[in-house]
Tab-separated table of C-alpha atoms and ligand atoms in Angstrom:
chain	number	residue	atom	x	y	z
R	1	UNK	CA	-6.157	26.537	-15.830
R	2	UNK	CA	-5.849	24.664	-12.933
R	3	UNK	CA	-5.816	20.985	-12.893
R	4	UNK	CA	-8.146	18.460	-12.239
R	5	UNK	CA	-7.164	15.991	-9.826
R	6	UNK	CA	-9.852	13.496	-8.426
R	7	UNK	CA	-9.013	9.962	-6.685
R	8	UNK	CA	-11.401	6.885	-6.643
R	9	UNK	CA	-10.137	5.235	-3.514
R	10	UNK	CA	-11.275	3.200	0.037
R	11	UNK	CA	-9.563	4.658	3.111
R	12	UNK	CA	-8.536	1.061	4.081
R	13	UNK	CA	-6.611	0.293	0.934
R	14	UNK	CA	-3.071	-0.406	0.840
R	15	UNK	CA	-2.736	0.256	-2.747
R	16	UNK	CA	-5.023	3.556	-2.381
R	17	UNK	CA	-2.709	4.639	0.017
R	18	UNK	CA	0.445	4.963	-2.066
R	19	UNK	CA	-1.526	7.454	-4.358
R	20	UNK	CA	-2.486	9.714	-0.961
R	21	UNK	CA	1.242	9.395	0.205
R	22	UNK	CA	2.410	10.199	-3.418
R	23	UNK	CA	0.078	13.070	-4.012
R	24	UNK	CA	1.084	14.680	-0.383
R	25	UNK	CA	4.640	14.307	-0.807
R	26	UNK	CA	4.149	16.297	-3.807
R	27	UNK	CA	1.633	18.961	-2.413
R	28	UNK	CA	-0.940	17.603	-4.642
R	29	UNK	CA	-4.537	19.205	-4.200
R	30	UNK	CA	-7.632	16.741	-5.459
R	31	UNK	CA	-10.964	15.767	-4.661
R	32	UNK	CA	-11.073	12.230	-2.680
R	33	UNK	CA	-14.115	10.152	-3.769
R	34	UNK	CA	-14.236	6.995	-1.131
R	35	UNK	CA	-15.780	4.171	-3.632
R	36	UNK	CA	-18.389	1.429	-2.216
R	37	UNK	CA	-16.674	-1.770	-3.540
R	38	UNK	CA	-20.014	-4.179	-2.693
R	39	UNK	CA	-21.965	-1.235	-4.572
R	40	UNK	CA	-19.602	0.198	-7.442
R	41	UNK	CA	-20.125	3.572	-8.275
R	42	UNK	CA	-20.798	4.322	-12.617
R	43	UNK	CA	-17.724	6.351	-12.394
R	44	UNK	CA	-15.916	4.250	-11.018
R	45	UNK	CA	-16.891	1.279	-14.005
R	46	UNK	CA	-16.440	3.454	-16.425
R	47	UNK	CA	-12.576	5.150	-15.268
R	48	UNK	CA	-11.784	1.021	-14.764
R	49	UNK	CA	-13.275	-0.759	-17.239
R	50	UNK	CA	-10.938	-3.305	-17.477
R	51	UNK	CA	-10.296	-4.449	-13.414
R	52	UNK	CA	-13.202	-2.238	-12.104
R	53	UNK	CA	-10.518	-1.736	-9.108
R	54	UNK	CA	-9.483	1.128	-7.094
R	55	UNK	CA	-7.405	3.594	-6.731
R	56	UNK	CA	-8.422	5.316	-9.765
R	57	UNK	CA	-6.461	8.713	-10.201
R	58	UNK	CA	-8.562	11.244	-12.741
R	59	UNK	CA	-6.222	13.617	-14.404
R	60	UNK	CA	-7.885	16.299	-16.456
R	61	UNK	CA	-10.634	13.654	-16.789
R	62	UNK	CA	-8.591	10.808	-17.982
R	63	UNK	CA	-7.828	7.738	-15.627
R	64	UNK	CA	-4.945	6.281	-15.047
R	65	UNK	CA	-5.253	3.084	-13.371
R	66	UNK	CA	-3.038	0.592	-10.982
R	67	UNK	CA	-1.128	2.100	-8.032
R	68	UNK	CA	2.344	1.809	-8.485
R	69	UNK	CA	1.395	2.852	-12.082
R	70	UNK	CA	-0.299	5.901	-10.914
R	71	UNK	CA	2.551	6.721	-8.762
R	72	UNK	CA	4.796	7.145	-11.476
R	73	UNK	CA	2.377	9.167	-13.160
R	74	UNK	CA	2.495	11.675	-10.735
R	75	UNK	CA	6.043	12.099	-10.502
R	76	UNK	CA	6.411	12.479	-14.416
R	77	UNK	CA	3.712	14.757	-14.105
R	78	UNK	CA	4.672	17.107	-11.113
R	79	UNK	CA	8.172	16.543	-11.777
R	80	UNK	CA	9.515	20.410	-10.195
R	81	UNK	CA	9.009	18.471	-6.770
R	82	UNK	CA	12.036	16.003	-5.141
R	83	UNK	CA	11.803	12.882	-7.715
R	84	UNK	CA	10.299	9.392	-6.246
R	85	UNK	CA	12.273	7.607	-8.613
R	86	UNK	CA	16.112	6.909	-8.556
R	87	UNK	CA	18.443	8.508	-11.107
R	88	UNK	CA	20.015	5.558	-11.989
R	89	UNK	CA	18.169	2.712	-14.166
R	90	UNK	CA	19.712	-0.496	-11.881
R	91	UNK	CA	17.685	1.335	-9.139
R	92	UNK	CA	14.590	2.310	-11.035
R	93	UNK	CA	14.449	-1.062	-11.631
R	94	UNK	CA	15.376	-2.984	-8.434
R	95	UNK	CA	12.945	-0.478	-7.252
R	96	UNK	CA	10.183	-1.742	-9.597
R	97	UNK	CA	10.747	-5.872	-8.774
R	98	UNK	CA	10.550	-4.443	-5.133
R	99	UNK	CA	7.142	-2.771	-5.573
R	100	UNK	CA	5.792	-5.716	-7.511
R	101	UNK	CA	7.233	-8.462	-5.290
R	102	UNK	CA	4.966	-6.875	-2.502
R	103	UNK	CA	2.053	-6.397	-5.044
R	104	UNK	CA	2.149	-10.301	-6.090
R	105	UNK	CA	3.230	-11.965	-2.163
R	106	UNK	CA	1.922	-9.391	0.472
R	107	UNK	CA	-1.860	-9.447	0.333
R	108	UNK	CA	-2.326	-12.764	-1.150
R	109	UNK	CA	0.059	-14.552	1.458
R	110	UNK	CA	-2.275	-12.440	4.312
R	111	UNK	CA	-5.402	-13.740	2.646
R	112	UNK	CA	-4.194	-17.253	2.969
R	113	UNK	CA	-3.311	-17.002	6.680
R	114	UNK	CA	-6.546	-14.636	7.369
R	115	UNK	CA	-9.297	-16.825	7.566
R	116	UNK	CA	-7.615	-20.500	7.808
R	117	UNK	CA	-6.605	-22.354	10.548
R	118	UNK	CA	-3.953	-25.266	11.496
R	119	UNK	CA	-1.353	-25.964	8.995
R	120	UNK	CA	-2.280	-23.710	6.575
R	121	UNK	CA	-2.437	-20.635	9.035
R	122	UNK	CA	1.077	-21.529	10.433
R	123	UNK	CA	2.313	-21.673	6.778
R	124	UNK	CA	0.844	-18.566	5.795
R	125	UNK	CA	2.425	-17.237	9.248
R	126	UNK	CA	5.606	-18.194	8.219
R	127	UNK	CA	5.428	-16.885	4.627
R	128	UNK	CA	4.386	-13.410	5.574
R	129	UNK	CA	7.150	-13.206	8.296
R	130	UNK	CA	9.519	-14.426	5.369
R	131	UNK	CA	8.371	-11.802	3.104
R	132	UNK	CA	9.220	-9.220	5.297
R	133	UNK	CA	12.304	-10.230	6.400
R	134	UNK	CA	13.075	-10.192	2.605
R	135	UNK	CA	12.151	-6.728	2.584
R	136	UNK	CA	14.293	-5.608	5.259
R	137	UNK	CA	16.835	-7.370	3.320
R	138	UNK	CA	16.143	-5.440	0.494
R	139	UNK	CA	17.112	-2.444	2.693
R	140	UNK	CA	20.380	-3.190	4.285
R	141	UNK	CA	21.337	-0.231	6.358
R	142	UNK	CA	19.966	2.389	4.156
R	143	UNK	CA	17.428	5.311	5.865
R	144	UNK	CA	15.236	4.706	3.078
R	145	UNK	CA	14.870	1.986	0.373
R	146	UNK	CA	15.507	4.939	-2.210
R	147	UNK	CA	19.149	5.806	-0.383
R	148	UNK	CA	19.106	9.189	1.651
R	149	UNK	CA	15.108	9.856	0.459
R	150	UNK	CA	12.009	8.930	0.404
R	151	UNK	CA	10.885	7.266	-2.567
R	152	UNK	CA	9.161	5.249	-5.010
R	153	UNK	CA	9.729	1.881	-3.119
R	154	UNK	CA	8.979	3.359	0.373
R	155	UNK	CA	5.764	4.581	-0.904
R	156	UNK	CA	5.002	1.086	-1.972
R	157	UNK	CA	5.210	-0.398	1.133
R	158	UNK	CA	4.887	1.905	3.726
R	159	UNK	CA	1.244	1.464	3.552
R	160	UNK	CA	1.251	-2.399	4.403
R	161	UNK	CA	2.559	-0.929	7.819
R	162	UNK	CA	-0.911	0.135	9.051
R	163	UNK	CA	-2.165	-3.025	8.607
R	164	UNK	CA	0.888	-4.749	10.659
R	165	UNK	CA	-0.571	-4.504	13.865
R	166	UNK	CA	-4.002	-6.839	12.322
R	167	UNK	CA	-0.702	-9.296	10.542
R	168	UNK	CA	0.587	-9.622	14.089
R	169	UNK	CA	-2.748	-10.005	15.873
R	170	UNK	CA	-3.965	-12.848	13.387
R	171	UNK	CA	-0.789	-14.238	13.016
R	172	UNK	CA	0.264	-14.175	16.806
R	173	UNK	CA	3.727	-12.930	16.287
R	174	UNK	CA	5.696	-9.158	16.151
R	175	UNK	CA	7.054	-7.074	13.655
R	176	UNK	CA	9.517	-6.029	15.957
R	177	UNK	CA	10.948	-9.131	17.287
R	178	UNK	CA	11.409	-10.080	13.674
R	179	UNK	CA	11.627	-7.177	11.598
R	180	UNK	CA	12.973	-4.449	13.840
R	181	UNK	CA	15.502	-2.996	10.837
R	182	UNK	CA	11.958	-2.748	9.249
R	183	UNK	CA	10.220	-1.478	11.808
R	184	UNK	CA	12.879	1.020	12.256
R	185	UNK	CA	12.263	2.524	8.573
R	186	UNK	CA	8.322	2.742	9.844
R	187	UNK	CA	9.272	4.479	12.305
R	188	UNK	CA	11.428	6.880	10.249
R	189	UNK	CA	8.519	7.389	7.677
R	190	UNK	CA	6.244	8.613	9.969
R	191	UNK	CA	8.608	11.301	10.699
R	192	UNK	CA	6.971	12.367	7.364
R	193	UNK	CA	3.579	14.115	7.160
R	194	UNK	CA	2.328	12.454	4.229
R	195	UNK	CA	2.682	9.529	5.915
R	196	UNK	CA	1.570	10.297	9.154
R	197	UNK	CA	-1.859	12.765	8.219
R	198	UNK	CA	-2.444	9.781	5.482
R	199	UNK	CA	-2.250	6.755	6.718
R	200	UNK	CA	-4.802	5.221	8.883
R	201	UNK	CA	-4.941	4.241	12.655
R	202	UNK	CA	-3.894	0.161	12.970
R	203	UNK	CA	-6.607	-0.398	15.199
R	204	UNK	CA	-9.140	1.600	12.666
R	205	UNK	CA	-8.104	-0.912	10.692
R	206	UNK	CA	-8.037	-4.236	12.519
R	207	UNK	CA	-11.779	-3.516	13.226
R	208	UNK	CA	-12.607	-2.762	9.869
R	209	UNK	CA	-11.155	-6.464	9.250
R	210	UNK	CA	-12.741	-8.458	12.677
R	211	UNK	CA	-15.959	-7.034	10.426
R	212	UNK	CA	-15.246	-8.006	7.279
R	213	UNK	CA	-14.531	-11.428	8.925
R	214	UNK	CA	-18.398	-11.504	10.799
R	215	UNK	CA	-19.504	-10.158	7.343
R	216	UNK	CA	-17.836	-13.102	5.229
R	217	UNK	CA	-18.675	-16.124	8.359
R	218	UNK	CA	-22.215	-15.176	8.557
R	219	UNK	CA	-22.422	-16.007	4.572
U	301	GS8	C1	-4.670	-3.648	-6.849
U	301	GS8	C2	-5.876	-2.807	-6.468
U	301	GS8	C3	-6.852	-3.587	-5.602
U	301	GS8	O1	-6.644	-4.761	-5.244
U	301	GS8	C4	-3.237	-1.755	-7.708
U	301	GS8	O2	-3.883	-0.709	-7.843
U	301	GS8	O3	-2.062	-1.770	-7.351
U	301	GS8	N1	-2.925	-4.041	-8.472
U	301	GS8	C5	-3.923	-3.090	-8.052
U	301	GS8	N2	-7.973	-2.914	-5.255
U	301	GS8	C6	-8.995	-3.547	-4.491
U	301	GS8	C7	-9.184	-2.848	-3.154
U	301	GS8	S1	-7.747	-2.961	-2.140
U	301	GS8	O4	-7.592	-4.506	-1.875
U	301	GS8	C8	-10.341	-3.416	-5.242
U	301	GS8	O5	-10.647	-2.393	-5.798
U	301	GS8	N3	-11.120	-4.494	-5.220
U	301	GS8	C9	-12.413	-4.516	-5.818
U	301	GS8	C10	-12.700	-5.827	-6.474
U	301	GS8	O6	-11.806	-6.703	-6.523
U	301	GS8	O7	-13.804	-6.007	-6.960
């Protein structure tokens, strides 16, 4: 039989995205649910009990929850496919602090320089451009951050690229003036298809933020 495959997901997530890009690179078929996060769906509550978060993958029924989690799953599980993950355990684990380092400074350090202004906007700014430029450290002159291909870590991050264009908007400043060995590696994902047909158009989501903004001032 056939499996089961079905995704709990928002289109605008960063973290939901890693799970599309994963489950295209590997030719994945499944059945997309997009999830209401002001108005949580049952299934959703009950496949996340514990954060009540998406993306939720659904395997044969069973959930497996947290992104970079799932996206392990999936290449243990449809492991015939070109592996995500390095061969060798220093690089499955720099790999790992990689992925997590953007899970614990990206979003947090945009939600500080999102909505605040003066001093704390200019350090929040200055933070985000920091992180980044740590990232391109991270990948020295290498096509991808897993070597010659595309893996684990560039499915981490290449999501967070969609939403550059609202980080440089808000933030007044350009990925390419101080990121362009990162920008470069965009660009070079894209080449890809599951990055391409998956991720979303910058300005989609720039105005799906200008409304969340509206939304949260008109509180
Ligand atoms: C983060 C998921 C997350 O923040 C992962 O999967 O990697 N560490 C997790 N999901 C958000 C939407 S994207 O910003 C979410 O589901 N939020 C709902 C809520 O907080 O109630």
């Amino acid at each position: 039989m056939a499996d089961e495959v079905v995704l709990l997901d928002t289109w605008v997530s960063m973290f939901g995205m890693r799970v599309r890009v994963a489950l295209a690179e590997k030719g994945v078929n499944y059945d997309y649910k997009e999830q209401d996060l002001k108005n949580k769906s049952p299934l959703l509550l009950e496949m996340n009990p514990i954060h009540k978060k998406i993306p939720v993958l659904i395997y044969n029924g069973r959930p497996i929850c947290e992104s970079s989690n799932i996206v392990q799953f999936i290449d243990e599980v449809w492991n015939d496919q070109s592996p995500f993950m390095p061969s060798d355990p220093y690089d499955r684990a720099q790999a790992r602090f990689w992925v997590d380092f953007s899970d614990k400074k990206i979003y947090e350090t945009w939600k500080k320089m999102w909505l605040s202004e003066g001093e704390e906007h200019e350090a929040g700014k200055k933070e985000l451009i920091s992180i980044f430029k740590q990232l391109e450290d991270a990948l020295g002159d290498k096509i991808f951050y897993g070597g010659d291909s595309f893996g684990f870590l560039d499915i981490g991050l290449i999501p967070f690229s969609c939403w550059f264009y609202t980080f440089e908007t808000y933030g007044n400043f350009k990925m390419e003036a101080e990121c362009p060995k990162l920008m470069a590696w965009v660009k070079r994902c894209f080449q890809r298809k599951a990055v391409s047909n998956t991720l979303p158009d910058d300005k989609k989501v720039y105005d799906f933020v200008l409304a969340m903004e509206k939304i949260l001032k008109n509180k």
